[in-house]
Coordinates of N, CA and C in Angstrom, one line a residue:
M95 N -78.6 179.7 86.8 CA -78.9 179.3 85.4 C -80.4 179.2 85.2
S96 N -81.0 179.7 84.2 CA -82.5 179.6 84.0 C -82.8 178.2 83.7
D97 N -84.1 177.8 84.0 CA -84.6 176.5 83.7 C -85.3 176.5 82.4
A98 N -85.3 177.6 81.7 CA -85.9 177.7 80.3 C -85.2 176.8 79.4
S99 N -85.9 176.2 78.4 CA -85.3 175.3 77.5 C -84.4 176.0 76.5
V100 N -84.7 177.3 76.3 CA -83.9 178.1 75.3 C -83.7 179.5 76.0
L101 N -82.5 179.9 76.0 CA -82.1 181.2 76.6 C -82.0 182.3 75.4
Y102 N -82.4 183.5 75.7 CA -82.4 184.5 74.7 C -81.9 185.8 75.3
A103 N -80.9 186.4 74.6 CA -80.4 187.7 75.1 C -79.9 188.5 73.9
V104 N -80.0 189.8 74.0 CA -79.6 190.8 72.9 C -78.6 191.7 73.5
Q105 N -77.5 191.9 72.8 CA -76.5 192.9 73.2 C -75.8 193.4 71.9
D106 N -75.6 194.7 71.8 CA -74.9 195.2 70.7 C -75.5 194.8 69.4
R107 N -76.8 194.7 69.3 CA -77.6 194.4 68.1 C -77.4 192.9 67.7
I108 N -76.9 192.1 68.6 CA -76.7 190.7 68.3 C -77.5 189.9 69.3
A109 N -78.4 189.0 68.8 CA -79.2 188.1 69.6 C -78.5 186.8 69.7
T110 N -78.4 186.3 70.9 CA -77.9 185.0 71.2 C -79.0 184.1 71.7
V111 N -79.2 183.0 70.9 CA -80.2 182.0 71.2 C -79.5 180.7 71.6
T112 N -79.6 180.3 72.9 CA -78.9 179.2 73.4 C -79.8 178.0 73.8
L113 N -79.6 176.9 73.2 CA -80.3 175.7 73.5 C -79.8 175.3 74.9
N114 N -80.8 175.0 75.9 CA -80.4 175.0 77.3 C -81.0 173.7 78.0
R115 N -80.7 172.6 77.4 CA -81.0 171.3 78.1 C -79.7 170.4 78.1
S116 N -78.7 171.0 78.7 CA -77.3 170.3 78.6 C -77.3 168.9 79.2
A117 N -78.2 168.6 80.1 CA -78.2 167.3 80.7 C -78.5 166.2 79.7
V118 N -79.2 166.6 78.6 CA -79.6 165.6 77.6 C -79.0 166.1 76.3
M119 N -77.9 166.8 76.3 CA -77.1 167.3 75.2 C -78.1 168.1 74.3
N120 N -79.0 168.9 74.9 CA -79.9 169.8 74.2 C -80.8 169.1 73.3
A121 N -81.2 167.9 73.6 CA -82.2 167.2 72.8 C -83.5 168.0 72.7
L122 N -84.1 168.0 71.6 CA -85.2 168.8 71.3 C -86.6 168.2 71.7
N123 N -87.2 168.8 72.7 CA -88.5 168.3 73.1 C -89.5 169.4 72.7
A124 N -90.8 169.2 73.1 CA -91.8 170.1 72.6 C -91.6 171.5 73.1
A125 N -91.2 171.7 74.4 CA -91.0 173.0 75.0 C -89.9 173.7 74.3
M126 N -88.8 173.0 74.0 CA -87.6 173.6 73.4 C -88.0 174.1 72.0
R127 N -88.7 173.2 71.3 CA -89.1 173.6 69.9 C -89.9 174.9 69.9
R128 N -90.9 175.0 70.8 CA -91.7 176.2 70.9 C -90.8 177.4 71.2
E129 N -90.0 177.3 72.2 CA -89.2 178.4 72.7 C -88.1 178.8 71.6
L130 N -87.6 177.8 70.9 CA -86.6 178.1 69.9 C -87.3 178.9 68.7
L131 N -88.4 178.5 68.3 CA -89.1 179.2 67.2 C -89.4 180.6 67.7
S132 N -89.9 180.8 68.9 CA -90.2 182.1 69.4 C -89.0 183.0 69.5
A133 N -87.8 182.4 69.9 CA -86.6 183.2 70.1 C -86.1 183.6 68.7
L134 N -86.1 182.7 67.7 CA -85.7 183.0 66.4 C -86.5 184.2 65.8
R135 N -87.8 184.1 66.0 CA -88.7 185.2 65.4 C -88.4 186.5 66.1
Q136 N -88.2 186.4 67.4 CA -87.9 187.6 68.2 C -86.6 188.3 67.7
G137 N -85.6 187.4 67.6 CA -84.3 187.9 67.1 C -84.3 188.6 65.7
A138 N -85.2 188.0 64.9 CA -85.3 188.6 63.5 C -85.9 190.0 63.6
T139 N -86.6 190.4 64.6 CA -87.1 191.8 64.7 C -86.3 192.7 65.6
E140 N -85.5 192.1 66.5 CA -84.8 192.9 67.5 C -83.3 193.1 67.2
A141 N -82.7 192.3 66.3 CA -81.3 192.2 66.2 C -80.9 192.3 64.7
R142 N -79.6 192.5 64.5 CA -79.0 192.5 63.1 C -78.3 191.2 62.8
V143 N -78.1 190.4 63.9 CA -77.5 189.1 63.7 C -78.0 188.2 64.8
I144 N -78.2 186.9 64.5 CA -78.6 185.9 65.5 C -77.5 184.9 65.6
I145 N -77.1 184.6 66.8 CA -76.1 183.4 67.1 C -77.0 182.3 67.7
L146 N -76.9 181.1 67.1 CA -77.5 179.9 67.7 C -76.5 179.1 68.3
A147 N -76.6 178.8 69.6 CA -75.5 178.0 70.3 C -76.2 177.0 71.2
G148 N -75.3 176.1 71.7 CA -75.8 175.0 72.6 C -75.0 175.2 73.9
S149 N -75.7 174.9 75.0 CA -75.1 174.9 76.3 C -74.4 173.6 76.6
G150 N -73.5 173.6 77.6 CA -72.8 172.4 78.0 C -71.8 172.0 76.9
N151 N -71.6 170.7 76.8 CA -70.5 170.2 75.9 C -71.0 169.8 74.5
G152 N -72.2 170.0 74.2 CA -72.7 169.6 72.9 C -73.6 170.6 72.3
F153 N -73.8 170.6 71.0 CA -74.7 171.6 70.4 C -76.1 171.1 70.5
C154 N -76.4 170.0 69.9 CA -77.8 169.4 70.0 C -77.8 168.0 69.5
S155 N -78.4 167.1 70.3 CA -78.4 165.7 70.0 C -79.6 165.3 69.1
G156 N -80.4 166.3 68.7 CA -81.6 166.0 67.8 C -82.8 165.8 68.6
Q157 N -83.8 165.1 68.0 CA -85.1 164.8 68.7 C -84.9 164.1 69.9
D158 N -85.6 164.5 71.0 CA -85.7 163.8 72.3 C -86.7 162.6 72.1
L159 N -86.2 161.4 71.9 CA -87.0 160.3 71.7 C -87.9 159.9 72.9
G160 N -87.5 160.4 74.1 CA -88.3 160.2 75.3 C -89.5 161.1 75.3
D161 N -89.6 162.0 74.4 CA -90.6 163.0 74.4 C -91.7 162.7 73.4
V162 N -91.6 161.5 72.7 CA -92.6 161.1 71.7 C -93.1 159.7 72.1
D163 N -94.3 159.4 71.6 CA -94.9 158.1 71.8 C -94.4 157.3 70.6
L164 N -93.5 156.3 70.8 CA -93.0 155.5 69.7 C -94.0 154.6 69.1
D165 N -95.1 154.4 69.8 CA -96.2 153.5 69.3 C -97.2 154.3 68.4
R166 N -96.9 155.6 68.3 CA -97.7 156.5 67.4 C -96.8 157.2 66.5
P167 N -96.3 156.5 65.4 CA -95.4 157.1 64.5 C -96.0 158.3 63.8
E168 N -97.3 158.4 63.7 CA -98.0 159.5 63.0 C -97.7 160.8 63.8
E169 N -97.5 160.7 65.1 CA -97.3 161.9 65.9 C -95.9 162.5 65.6
L170 N -94.9 161.7 65.3 CA -93.6 162.2 65.0 C -93.7 162.9 63.6
A171 N -94.4 162.3 62.7 CA -94.6 162.9 61.4 C -95.3 164.3 61.5
R172 N -96.2 164.4 62.4 CA -96.9 165.6 62.7 C -95.9 166.7 63.2
I173 N -95.1 166.2 64.2 CA -94.1 167.1 64.8 C -93.2 167.7 63.7
L174 N -92.7 166.8 62.8 CA -91.8 167.3 61.7 C -92.5 168.4 60.9
D175 N -93.7 168.1 60.6 CA -94.5 169.1 59.7 C -94.8 170.4 60.4
K176 N -95.3 170.2 61.6 CA -95.9 171.4 62.3 C -94.9 172.1 63.3
E177 N -93.8 171.4 63.7 CA -92.9 172.1 64.6 C -91.5 172.3 64.1
Y178 N -91.0 171.3 63.4 CA -89.6 171.5 62.8 C -89.6 172.4 61.6
T179 N -90.6 172.2 60.7 CA -90.7 173.0 59.5 C -90.7 174.5 59.8
P180 N -91.5 175.0 60.8 CA -91.5 176.4 61.1 C -90.1 176.9 61.6
I181 N -89.4 176.1 62.4 CA -88.1 176.4 62.9 C -87.1 176.6 61.7
L182 N -87.1 175.6 60.8 CA -86.2 175.7 59.6 C -86.6 176.9 58.7
E183 N -87.9 177.2 58.6 CA -88.3 178.3 57.8 C -87.9 179.6 58.4
A184 N -88.0 179.7 59.8 CA -87.6 180.9 60.5 C -86.1 181.2 60.3
I185 N -85.3 180.2 60.2 CA -83.8 180.4 59.9 C -83.6 180.7 58.5
Y186 N -84.2 179.9 57.6 CA -84.0 180.1 56.1 C -84.5 181.5 55.7
E187 N -85.7 181.9 56.2 CA -86.3 183.2 55.7 C -85.9 184.4 56.6
C188 N -85.1 184.1 57.6 CA -84.8 185.2 58.5 C -84.1 186.4 57.8
P189 N -84.6 187.6 58.0 CA -84.0 188.8 57.3 C -82.6 189.1 57.7
V190 N -82.2 188.6 58.9 CA -80.8 188.9 59.3 C -80.0 187.5 59.3
P191 N -78.7 187.6 59.2 CA -77.9 186.4 59.2 C -78.0 185.6 60.5
V192 N -77.9 184.3 60.4 CA -78.0 183.4 61.5 C -76.7 182.6 61.5
I193 N -75.9 182.7 62.6 CA -74.6 182.0 62.8 C -74.8 180.9 63.8
A194 N -74.5 179.6 63.3 CA -74.5 178.5 64.3 C -73.1 178.4 64.9
A195 N -73.1 178.4 66.2 CA -71.8 178.2 67.0 C -71.8 176.8 67.5
V196 N -71.2 175.9 66.8 CA -71.3 174.5 67.1 C -70.2 174.1 68.1
N197 N -70.5 173.9 69.3 CA -69.5 173.7 70.4 C -69.1 172.2 70.6
G198 N -69.9 171.3 70.1 CA -69.7 169.9 70.3 C -70.6 169.1 69.3
A199 N -71.0 167.9 69.6 CA -71.7 167.1 68.7 C -73.0 167.7 68.3
A200 N -73.3 167.7 67.0 CA -74.5 168.1 66.4 C -75.1 166.9 65.6
V201 N -76.2 166.3 66.1 CA -76.6 165.0 65.7 C -78.0 165.0 65.2
G202 N -78.3 164.3 64.1 CA -79.6 164.2 63.6 C -80.2 165.5 63.3
A203 N -81.4 165.8 63.8 CA -82.1 167.1 63.5 C -81.2 168.2 64.1
G204 N -80.4 168.0 65.1 CA -79.6 169.0 65.6 C -78.5 169.4 64.6
A205 N -78.0 168.5 63.9 CA -77.0 168.8 62.8 C -77.7 169.6 61.7
N206 N -78.9 169.2 61.4 CA -79.5 169.8 60.2 C -80.0 171.2 60.5
I207 N -80.4 171.4 61.8 CA -80.8 172.8 62.2 C -79.5 173.7 62.1
A208 N -78.4 173.2 62.5 CA -77.1 173.9 62.4 C -76.8 174.2 61.0
L209 N -76.9 173.2 60.1 CA -76.6 173.4 58.7 C -77.5 174.3 57.9
A210 N -78.7 174.5 58.5 CA -79.6 175.4 57.9 C -79.2 176.9 58.1
C211 N -78.3 177.1 59.0 CA -77.9 178.5 59.3 C -77.1 179.1 58.2
D212 N -76.9 180.4 58.2 CA -76.2 181.0 57.1 C -74.7 180.8 57.2
I213 N -74.2 180.8 58.4 CA -72.8 180.6 58.6 C -72.7 179.6 59.8
V214 N -71.8 178.6 59.6 CA -71.6 177.6 60.6 C -70.1 177.6 61.0
I215 N -69.9 178.0 62.3 CA -68.5 178.0 62.8 C -68.5 176.9 63.9
A216 N -67.6 176.0 63.9 CA -67.6 174.8 64.8 C -66.3 174.7 65.5
A217 N -66.3 174.3 66.8 CA -65.1 173.9 67.5 C -64.5 172.7 66.9
Q218 N -63.2 172.7 66.9 CA -62.4 171.6 66.3 C -62.9 170.2 66.8
S219 N -63.3 170.1 68.0 CA -63.8 168.8 68.6 C -65.2 168.5 68.2
A220 N -65.9 169.4 67.5 CA -67.3 169.1 67.2 C -67.4 168.0 66.1
V221 N -68.5 167.4 66.1 CA -68.8 166.4 65.0 C -70.2 166.6 64.5
F222 N -70.5 166.3 63.3 CA -71.8 166.3 62.6 C -72.2 164.9 62.3
V223 N -73.3 164.4 62.7 CA -73.7 163.0 62.5 C -75.2 163.0 62.0
Q224 N -75.3 162.4 60.8 CA -76.6 162.1 60.3 C -77.0 160.7 60.8
A225 N -77.4 160.7 62.1 CA -77.6 159.4 62.8 C -78.8 158.6 62.5
F226 N -79.7 159.1 61.7 CA -81.0 158.6 61.5 C -81.0 157.1 61.1
A227 N -80.1 156.7 60.2 CA -80.1 155.3 59.8 C -79.8 154.3 60.9
R228 N -79.2 154.8 61.9 CA -78.9 153.9 63.1 C -80.1 153.5 63.8
I229 N -81.2 154.2 63.7 CA -82.5 153.8 64.3 C -83.6 153.6 63.3
G230 N -83.2 153.3 62.1 CA -84.2 152.9 61.1 C -84.9 154.1 60.5
L231 N -84.4 155.2 60.5 CA -85.0 156.4 59.9 C -84.1 157.0 58.8
M232 N -84.7 158.0 58.1 CA -83.9 158.7 57.1 C -83.7 160.1 57.5
P233 N -82.7 160.9 57.0 CA -82.5 162.2 57.5 C -83.8 163.1 57.2
D234 N -84.0 164.0 58.2 CA -85.1 164.9 58.1 C -84.6 166.3 58.6
A235 N -85.5 167.2 58.9 CA -85.2 168.5 59.3 C -84.3 169.2 58.3
G236 N -84.6 168.9 57.0 CA -83.9 169.5 55.9 C -82.6 168.9 55.5
G237 N -82.2 167.7 56.1 CA -80.9 167.1 55.8 C -80.8 166.7 54.4
T238 N -81.9 166.2 53.8 CA -81.8 165.7 52.4 C -81.7 166.9 51.4
Y239 N -82.0 168.1 51.9 CA -82.0 169.3 51.1 C -80.6 170.0 51.2
W240 N -80.1 170.2 52.5 CA -78.9 170.9 52.6 C -77.7 170.1 52.1
L241 N -77.6 168.8 52.5 CA -76.4 168.1 52.3 C -75.9 168.0 50.9
P242 N -76.8 167.5 49.9 CA -76.4 167.5 48.5 C -75.9 168.8 48.0
R243 N -76.5 169.9 48.4 CA -76.1 171.2 47.9 C -74.8 171.7 48.6
Q244 N -74.5 171.2 49.8 CA -73.3 171.7 50.5 C -72.1 170.9 50.2
I245 N -72.3 169.5 50.1 CA -71.1 168.7 50.0 C -71.1 167.7 48.8
G246 N -72.2 167.8 47.9 CA -72.3 167.0 46.8 C -73.0 165.7 47.0
F247 N -73.4 165.1 46.0 CA -74.3 163.9 46.1 C -73.6 162.7 46.7
A248 N -72.4 162.4 46.3 CA -71.7 161.2 46.8 C -71.4 161.3 48.3
R249 N -70.9 162.5 48.8 CA -70.7 162.6 50.2 C -72.0 162.7 51.0
A250 N -73.0 163.3 50.5 CA -74.3 163.4 51.2 C -74.8 161.9 51.3
M251 N -74.8 161.1 50.3 CA -75.3 159.8 50.3 C -74.5 159.0 51.4
G252 N -73.2 159.1 51.4 CA -72.3 158.4 52.3 C -72.7 158.8 53.7
A253 N -72.8 160.1 54.0 CA -73.1 160.6 55.3 C -74.4 160.1 55.8
A254 N -75.4 160.0 54.9 CA -76.7 159.5 55.3 C -76.8 158.0 55.5
L255 N -76.2 157.3 54.6 CA -76.3 155.8 54.7 C -75.4 155.2 55.8
L256 N -74.2 155.8 55.9 CA -73.3 155.2 56.9 C -73.4 155.8 58.3
A257 N -74.0 156.9 58.4 CA -74.3 157.6 59.7 C -73.1 157.7 60.6
E258 N -72.0 158.0 60.0 CA -70.7 158.1 60.7 C -70.4 159.6 61.0
P259 N -69.8 159.9 62.2 CA -69.4 161.2 62.5 C -68.5 161.9 61.5
V260 N -68.8 163.1 61.1 CA -68.0 163.9 60.3 C -67.4 165.0 61.2
S261 N -66.0 165.0 61.3 CA -65.4 166.0 62.2 C -65.5 167.4 61.6
A262 N -65.3 168.3 62.5 CA -65.4 169.7 62.1 C -64.4 170.1 61.0
R263 N -63.2 169.6 61.1 CA -62.2 169.8 60.1 C -62.6 169.2 58.8
Q264 N -63.2 168.0 58.8 CA -63.6 167.3 57.6 C -64.8 168.1 57.0
A265 N -65.7 168.6 57.9 CA -66.9 169.3 57.4 C -66.4 170.6 56.7
E266 N -65.4 171.3 57.3 CA -64.8 172.5 56.7 C -64.2 172.2 55.3
S267 N -63.5 171.1 55.2 CA -62.8 170.8 53.9 C -63.8 170.4 52.9
W268 N -64.9 169.8 53.3 CA -66.0 169.4 52.3 C -66.9 170.6 51.9
G269 N -66.8 171.7 52.6 CA -67.7 172.8 52.3 C -69.1 172.7 53.1
M270 N -69.1 171.8 54.1 CA -70.4 171.7 54.8 C -70.6 172.8 55.8
I271 N -69.5 173.4 56.3 CA -69.5 174.5 57.2 C -68.5 175.6 56.8
W272 N -68.6 176.8 57.4 CA -67.7 177.8 57.0 C -66.3 177.7 57.6
Q273 N -66.2 177.3 58.9 CA -64.9 177.3 59.5 C -64.9 176.4 60.8
A274 N -63.8 175.7 61.0 CA -63.5 175.0 62.2 C -62.4 175.7 62.9
V275 N -62.6 175.9 64.2 CA -61.6 176.7 65.0 C -61.2 175.9 66.2
A276 N -60.1 176.2 66.9 CA -59.7 175.6 68.1 C -60.9 175.8 69.1
D277 N -61.1 174.8 70.0 CA -62.2 174.9 70.9 C -62.2 176.1 71.8
D278 N -61.0 176.5 72.2 CA -60.9 177.7 73.1 C -61.1 179.0 72.4
R279 N -61.2 179.0 71.1 CA -61.4 180.2 70.3 C -62.8 180.3 69.7
L280 N -63.7 179.3 69.9 CA -65.0 179.4 69.3 C -65.8 180.6 69.7
A281 N -65.9 180.9 70.9 CA -66.7 182.1 71.4 C -66.1 183.4 70.8
E282 N -64.8 183.5 70.8 CA -64.1 184.7 70.3 C -64.4 184.9 68.8
V283 N -64.2 183.8 68.1 CA -64.4 183.9 66.6 C -65.8 184.2 66.2
V284 N -66.7 183.5 66.9 CA -68.2 183.7 66.6 C -68.6 185.2 66.9
A285 N -68.1 185.7 68.1 CA -68.4 187.0 68.5 C -67.9 188.0 67.5
A286 N -66.7 187.8 67.0 CA -66.1 188.8 66.1 C -66.8 188.8 64.7
R287 N -67.2 187.6 64.3 CA -68.0 187.5 63.0 C -69.4 188.1 63.2
A288 N -70.0 187.9 64.3 CA -71.3 188.5 64.5 C -71.2 190.0 64.6
Q289 N -70.2 190.5 65.2 CA -70.1 192.0 65.3 C -69.8 192.6 64.0
Q290 N -69.0 191.9 63.2 CA -68.7 192.3 61.8 C -70.0 192.4 61.0
L291 N -70.8 191.5 61.1 CA -72.1 191.5 60.4 C -73.0 192.6 61.0
A292 N -73.1 192.7 62.3 CA -73.9 193.7 62.9 C -73.5 195.1 62.5
D293 N -72.2 195.3 62.3 CA -71.7 196.6 62.0 C -71.8 196.9 60.5
G294 N -72.1 195.9 59.7 CA -72.1 196.0 58.2 C -73.4 196.6 57.7
P295 N -73.5 196.6 56.3 CA -74.6 197.2 55.7 C -75.8 196.2 55.7
G296 N -76.7 196.5 56.7 CA -77.8 195.6 57.0 C -78.7 195.3 55.8
L297 N -79.0 196.3 54.9 CA -79.9 196.0 53.8 C -79.2 195.0 52.8
A298 N -77.9 195.3 52.5 CA -77.2 194.5 51.6 C -77.0 193.1 52.1
I299 N -76.7 192.9 53.4 CA -76.6 191.6 53.9 C -77.9 190.8 53.8
G300 N -79.0 191.4 54.1 CA -80.3 190.8 53.9 C -80.5 190.4 52.5
L301 N -80.2 191.3 51.5 CA -80.4 191.0 50.1 C -79.5 189.9 49.6
I302 N -78.2 189.8 50.1 CA -77.3 188.8 49.8 C -77.9 187.4 50.2
K303 N -78.4 187.4 51.4 CA -79.0 186.1 51.9 C -80.2 185.7 51.0
R304 N -81.0 186.7 50.7 CA -82.2 186.4 49.9 C -81.8 185.9 48.5
A305 N -80.9 186.5 47.9 CA -80.5 186.1 46.5 C -79.9 184.7 46.5
L306 N -79.0 184.4 47.4 CA -78.3 183.1 47.4 C -79.3 182.0 47.8
R307 N -80.2 182.3 48.7 CA -81.2 181.3 49.0 C -82.1 181.0 47.8
A308 N -82.5 182.0 47.1 CA -83.3 181.9 45.9 C -82.7 181.1 44.8
S309 N -81.3 181.2 44.7 CA -80.6 180.6 43.6 C -80.8 179.1 43.6
Y310 N -81.1 178.4 44.7 CA -81.4 177.0 44.7 C -82.5 176.6 43.7
G311 N -83.5 177.4 43.6 CA -84.6 177.1 42.8 C -84.8 177.8 41.5
N312 N -83.9 178.8 41.2 CA -84.0 179.6 40.0 C -83.1 179.1 38.9
G313 N -83.6 179.3 37.7 CA -82.7 179.2 36.5 C -81.9 180.5 36.4
L314 N -81.0 180.5 35.4 CA -80.1 181.6 35.2 C -80.9 182.9 35.0
D315 N -81.9 182.9 34.0 CA -82.6 184.1 33.7 C -83.3 184.6 34.9
D316 N -84.0 183.8 35.7 CA -84.7 184.2 36.8 C -83.8 184.8 37.9
Q317 N -82.6 184.2 38.0 CA -81.6 184.7 39.0 C -81.1 186.0 38.6
L318 N -80.8 186.2 37.4 CA -80.2 187.5 36.9 C -81.3 188.6 37.1
A319 N -82.5 188.2 36.8 CA -83.6 189.2 37.0 C -83.7 189.6 38.5
L320 N -83.6 188.6 39.4 CA -83.7 188.9 40.8 C -82.5 189.7 41.3
E321 N -81.3 189.4 40.8 CA -80.1 190.2 41.1 C -80.3 191.7 40.7
A322 N -80.9 191.9 39.5 CA -81.1 193.3 39.1 C -82.1 194.0 40.0
Q323 N -83.2 193.3 40.3 CA -84.2 193.9 41.2 C -83.6 194.2 42.6
L324 N -82.9 193.3 43.2 CA -82.4 193.5 44.5 C -81.3 194.5 44.5
Q325 N -80.4 194.5 43.5 CA -79.3 195.4 43.4 C -79.9 196.9 43.3
G326 N -81.0 197.0 42.6 CA -81.7 198.3 42.5 C -82.0 198.8 43.8
R327 N -82.5 198.0 44.7 CA -82.7 198.4 46.1 C -81.5 198.9 46.8
A328 N -80.4 198.0 46.7 CA -79.2 198.3 47.3 C -78.6 199.7 46.9
L329 N -78.7 199.9 45.6 CA -78.1 201.1 45.0 C -78.7 202.4 45.5
H330 N -80.0 202.3 46.0 CA -80.6 203.5 46.6 C -80.5 203.6 48.1
S331 N -79.6 202.8 48.7 CA -79.5 202.8 50.1 C -78.4 203.8 50.6
D332 N -78.6 204.2 51.8 CA -77.6 205.1 52.4 C -76.3 204.3 52.6
D333 N -76.4 203.0 52.9 CA -75.2 202.3 53.1 C -74.3 202.2 51.8
F334 N -74.9 202.1 50.7 CA -74.2 202.1 49.4 C -73.5 203.5 49.2
R335 N -74.2 204.6 49.4 CA -73.6 205.9 49.3 C -72.4 206.0 50.2
E336 N -72.6 205.6 51.5 CA -71.5 205.7 52.5 C -70.4 204.8 52.1
G337 N -70.7 203.6 51.6 CA -69.6 202.7 51.2 C -68.8 203.2 50.1
A338 N -69.5 203.8 49.1 CA -68.8 204.3 47.9 C -67.9 205.5 48.3
M339 N -68.4 206.4 49.2 CA -67.7 207.6 49.6 C -66.5 207.1 50.5
A340 N -66.7 206.1 51.3 CA -65.6 205.6 52.1 C -64.5 205.0 51.3
F341 N -64.9 204.3 50.2 CA -63.9 203.7 49.3 C -63.1 204.7 48.6
L342 N -63.8 205.8 48.1 CA -63.0 206.8 47.5 C -62.1 207.6 48.4
A343 N -62.5 207.7 49.7 CA -61.8 208.4 50.7 C -60.7 207.5 51.4
K344 N -60.7 206.2 51.0 CA -59.8 205.2 51.6 C -60.0 205.2 53.1
R345 N -61.2 205.1 53.6 CA -61.5 205.0 55.0 C -62.5 203.8 55.2
K346 N -62.8 203.5 56.4 CA -63.7 202.4 56.7 C -65.1 203.0 56.7
P347 N -66.1 202.3 56.0 CA -67.4 202.9 56.0 C -68.1 202.8 57.4
R348 N -69.0 203.8 57.6 CA -69.8 203.8 58.8 C -71.2 203.6 58.5
C349 N -71.6 202.4 58.6 CA -73.0 202.0 58.2 C -74.0 202.4 59.3
K350 N -75.2 202.7 59.0 CA -76.2 203.2 59.9 C -76.6 202.0 60.8
A351 N -77.0 202.3 62.0 CA -77.5 201.2 62.9 C -78.9 200.8 62.5

């Protein structure tokens, strides 16, 4: 096993980025943050789908508190701004879909990095914990942005204030994640979904992601204008022509690699 903090591999146009500090449940230290950002950016250029996973029995326990000087709180604020923000932006703005494969506990910043991904598939035994209030902090790494939009104000407030674990099944029923699956099927389900996206119409998938992300900040008129603009690009694509022909011929479309 490599001693790198983050593992990166590409196969069949799918990049797998694996957090690799299982001894500390993949807690995020400086080296891991650098390597994670680099891997996400590399995947965005080399693959049609990125899978973000955790090694061992957990997804990510959040910030490694042993890696910061607790007597210098300004340093943690700098880390949030200069190191976490680029990671979240790399996921948010990635031109290809990012799937979080949550195999176990996703805690604090680890939970919010997972929730920033386009699709979250979790093992049934996984939990999501906004643990910040337990140590006198507030949610960061995008938690106050994602949660109200995904699960509504009341549940987001409860999750943040009470800092209690939310099970994968509960997260699924609340709309926090896409799907909770049996632990022994997580890898299979994630691989199938990743291959489905990798084989799909790449331009349209990227445009869908861009339009839905933009809708958070747009009014109706702006969103309708953006839809018209982006759909104009899709209508001129080879994938649309192939998709329409396949529909008329009642066959499966063959999208270009």
